Amino acid sequence: MDSDLSPQDKKDLDKFIKFFALKTVQVIVQARLGEKVCTRSLSSPTGSDWFNLAIKDIPEVTHESKKALAGQLPGIERSMCVEISLKTSEGDSMELETWCLEMNEKCDKDIKVSYTVYNRMSLLLKSLLAITRVTPAYKLSRKQGHDYVILYRIYFGEVQLTGLGEGFQTVRVGVVGTPIGTITLSCAYRTNLAFMSTRQFERTAPIMGIIIDHFVERPFGNVGHMHPCNYRAPGEDEGAYNGVEDSQEVCTTSFSTSPPSQLYCSRLSYQSPVLVGAADFCHPSTLNAANPHQMGVPGKEGGVPQQVPVQPCHGAQAEHRRVSSFCHDPPPPSVGVKSGSPCGVLETTFTRKVGAFVNKPGTQVTTASLDLPFAAFAPRAYDLEENDPMVQPPESSATSSPLQGSLHSQGSGESGGPAQDDFVMVDFKPAFSKDDLLPMDLGTFYREFQNPPQLTSLTIDVSSQSMAEDLDSLPEKLAVYEKNIDEFDAFVDTLQ
Amino acid sequence: MNCRSEALEVSVEGRQVDEAMLALLHTILLHRSTGKFHYKKEGTYSIGTVGTQDIDCDFIDFSFVRVSSDELDRAIRKAVGEFKDAMGNGMDGMGQISLEFYQKKKSRWPFSDECIPWEVWSIKVNVVNLANEQERQICREKVGEKLGEKVINIVEVINRHEYLPKMPTQSEVDNVFDTSLKDVQPYLYKITFQITDTLGTSVSTTMRRLIKDTLAL
């Protein structure tokens, strides 16, 4: 089937697919950062806005995507997936949704690569922008903060949906037919989260769009060290990342109204690419030797992360060369994306993103893991009322999370909740309460207040007194009352 | 050429009408807008960049994405405002707002240009009145979910990749696109509406607008 494609078309198609995959990941991750996204329209093309859409490139995300792709492109039976999960302050995590970029064998030989495929990819990205705001995880991600964060993981290969629990829904974002196969973009999302979100995650005060530093290894309790995410709307923190300058490939911005046979000859306009240093491709300022798999949303250590290359960026060199090929120069020797690590062998890279409050990086998620009570969460219909710490104070001992000591203050002793496998225990921290003044904090007081002891006069001991004893004590009581009759009369007078 | 026609229906409270309509109309226009065309020699053209921004609704538990263009937003808000005024404030009622994409076909004098629609989106709106705050809170969430379903419907239709006007030459671009905005270029569109009062009789403002458009030379 490739023999029907001209070499130029094949090259263009591969480039389009590669950048489409990268932009897809950017859109998905940026939609889950918890902030509103805003980019400006530009009437004149800059030459670096792929698919004529202003989608900024977060360098960390680009790096992770390229690492996952490892020189391959999404193709038939080689799907690119972005898994979005939620991680609580206690280390419990749950998969929320999986976005899949797949390709099937249905080819559209007659479609024009440089025009129709490109425009349809642009349309599909717009659809992705719309759909990412509609799935349940969006609302959760907007409210992430002290109690939980949203994490992402990119992997390449076979789609895994088992972590989404039973009854997950699928929404198809769209398809684009190409001469080598049909690209499909879809999302499978967990559904039995709906009642959880209203009870568990909306109980605390709303967090105003602050993203916790995902990849920094800090105890959850030391909130003071955390900083908001750098990725704000354009105009703020422009230095935080180089945005579109990362895409060193010149993208197609010029089209022709001539008949299709003249398309290649008339493709003349493009802008000189904005050439930036190799450092930008190998951004990960937050990667460190101890935690190679931590997530790539840059830290907030006082603002702009230093863009220091961690490893030699051979990939960047290749990208430079490929720019000139787009300008109709002889094709470069290197073809395809080459990341810093040796490629050529397709490896399914499972980069488990670890939240800020976990000191166990790179843990592979398995259902058998005791760290993940959520594994058994999905099929069970549990009654939240029974597990609600507000209604019944937790009685069992805390869970075996190693973070227990660091995550919870001394005041709130009953942390962790009942030893249930299938729900998230969000510790009740009343607003403005301090944990370290008294042994009993406001939360504990409130819980005890909800369950006061019985009045002694209503206890069974009193009522078990026999009638005979009551009658015997009556004359004595009457005598006392008659003695104090003046007091009673004076009291009655005050009432009138 | 047959005009593609899609219908959506939502039930909202009075104060949610604006945001619900904006959400759906902007979602459609996001897909039906491109960057500004810049024509060069030899029949080539380059396309500007479309930015996007997230909008949170105040009266509905919903967020949507629209094109970053204040001019376009103003035009849509104006039309939605007129629709809402026509619906009346705080009254039960039904109405329908239509977003029509069309192409202009030049006619010889004395006939005016013909507008040939190629895609029409009709959004039927039922306005309900709610009795108390609890019902309003439930309505916030339910309408948010419904709008999410409508967005998915819109995306599904658009990604069928059915007819789209051919990319025009420079001389014909104004017959296909609205080139009056300075930052983006939506396909030529018009927004019309019809109001149905509670008795079911229709007050057809569409007819009035059609006559006005035809007479405007």
Coordinates of C-alpha atoms in Angstrom, one line a residue, chain A residues 30-31 35-47 49 52-55 115 119-120 123-124 126-134 138-139 142 171-177 189 198 202 253-258 265-271, chain B residues 27 30-56 61-65 67-69 141 144-145 147-149 151-152 155-156 158-159 161-162 164-170 182-184:
Chain A
Q30 CA -2.8 20.5 29.3
A31 CA -6.5 19.9 29.8
E35 CA -6.0 25.5 34.8
K36 CA -7.9 27.2 32.1
V37 CA -6.0 27.1 28.8
C38 CA -5.8 30.3 26.7
T39 CA -3.9 30.8 23.5
R40 CA -4.0 33.7 21.1
S41 CA -5.1 33.7 17.6
L42 CA -2.6 35.1 15.1
S43 CA -3.6 36.3 11.8
S44 CA -0.2 35.7 10.3
P45 CA 1.3 32.2 10.5
T46 CA 4.5 31.8 12.5
G47 CA 5.6 28.7 10.8
D49 CA 2.0 26.3 14.8
N52 CA -2.8 26.1 12.3
L53 CA -3.7 25.8 16.0
A54 CA -2.1 27.6 18.9
I55 CA -1.2 24.6 21.1
Y115 CA -4.1 19.2 2.2
N119 CA -6.8 19.8 7.6
R120 CA -8.7 16.9 9.0
L123 CA -10.2 19.4 12.9
L124 CA -9.6 16.4 15.0
K126 CA -10.2 20.9 17.7
S127 CA -12.6 18.1 18.5
L128 CA -10.1 16.8 21.1
L129 CA -10.0 20.3 22.7
A130 CA -13.8 20.2 23.0
I131 CA -14.1 16.6 24.2
T132 CA -11.3 16.9 26.9
R133 CA -13.6 19.4 28.7
V134 CA -16.5 17.1 28.7
Y138 CA -12.0 17.4 33.6
K139 CA -14.0 18.6 36.6
R142 CA -9.9 21.5 37.9
V171 CA -16.3 8.3 23.4
R172 CA -14.9 8.6 19.9
V173 CA -13.3 11.9 19.2
G174 CA -12.9 11.4 15.5
V175 CA -11.1 9.7 12.6
V176 CA -8.9 10.7 9.8
G177 CA -8.4 8.5 6.8
Y189 CA -13.3 6.8 30.9
T198 CA -19.6 14.7 44.7
E202 CA -16.0 18.3 46.7
T253 CA 1.3 26.6 6.6
S254 CA 1.1 27.1 2.9
F255 CA -1.6 25.6 0.7
S256 CA -2.5 25.9 -2.9
T257 CA -5.7 26.6 -4.6
S258 CA -4.2 25.0 -7.8
C265 CA 5.5 22.4 -7.0
S266 CA 3.6 25.4 -5.6
R267 CA 4.4 24.8 -2.0
L268 CA 6.6 27.7 -1.6
S269 CA 5.8 29.6 1.5
Y270 CA 7.1 28.8 4.9
Q271 CA 8.7 30.7 7.6
Chain B
T27 CA -18.3 24.6 19.9
L30 CA -14.5 26.3 16.7
H31 CA -14.7 23.5 14.1
R32 CA -15.9 25.8 11.4
S33 CA -13.3 28.5 11.7
T34 CA -9.8 28.6 10.3
G35 CA -6.9 31.1 10.5
K36 CA -6.9 34.1 8.3
F37 CA -5.9 33.3 4.7
H38 CA -2.9 35.1 3.2
Y39 CA -2.8 34.7 -0.5
K40 CA 0.6 34.8 -2.3
K41 CA 1.7 34.5 -5.8
E42 CA 1.1 31.4 -7.9
G43 CA -2.1 30.5 -6.2
T44 CA -0.7 29.6 -2.8
Y45 CA -1.9 30.8 0.5
S46 CA -0.9 30.5 4.1
I47 CA -3.2 30.2 7.0
G48 CA -3.0 32.0 10.3
T49 CA -3.2 30.4 13.7
V50 CA -6.4 29.8 15.6
G51 CA -6.1 30.2 19.4
T52 CA -8.5 28.7 21.9
Q53 CA -9.6 29.5 25.4
D54 CA -11.5 27.8 28.1
I55 CA -14.7 29.4 29.3
D56 CA -16.4 28.4 32.6
D61 CA -21.6 23.1 35.7
F62 CA -19.9 23.2 32.4
S63 CA -16.8 24.5 30.7
F64 CA -16.3 24.8 26.9
V65 CA -13.6 25.8 24.5
V67 CA -12.0 30.4 19.4
S68 CA -9.9 33.2 20.9
S69 CA -11.5 36.0 19.0
E141 CA -25.5 19.6 37.1
G144 CA -24.0 20.5 32.3
E145 CA -24.2 16.8 31.6
L147 CA -24.4 20.0 27.2
G148 CA -21.5 17.5 27.4
E149 CA -23.6 15.0 25.4
V151 CA -20.8 18.5 22.4
I152 CA -20.1 14.9 21.8
V155 CA -18.1 16.4 17.3
E156 CA -19.5 13.2 15.9
I158 CA -18.3 17.1 12.2
N159 CA -16.0 14.2 12.1
H161 CA -16.2 14.7 7.1
E162 CA -19.1 15.3 4.9
L164 CA -17.2 21.2 3.0
P165 CA -16.9 24.0 0.5
K166 CA -13.8 23.8 -1.7
M167 CA -11.0 26.1 -0.7
P168 CA -11.6 29.3 -2.7
T169 CA -9.3 31.4 -4.8
Q170 CA -8.5 34.9 -3.6
K182 CA -9.1 40.4 11.9
D183 CA -7.9 37.3 13.7
V184 CA -9.9 34.3 12.5

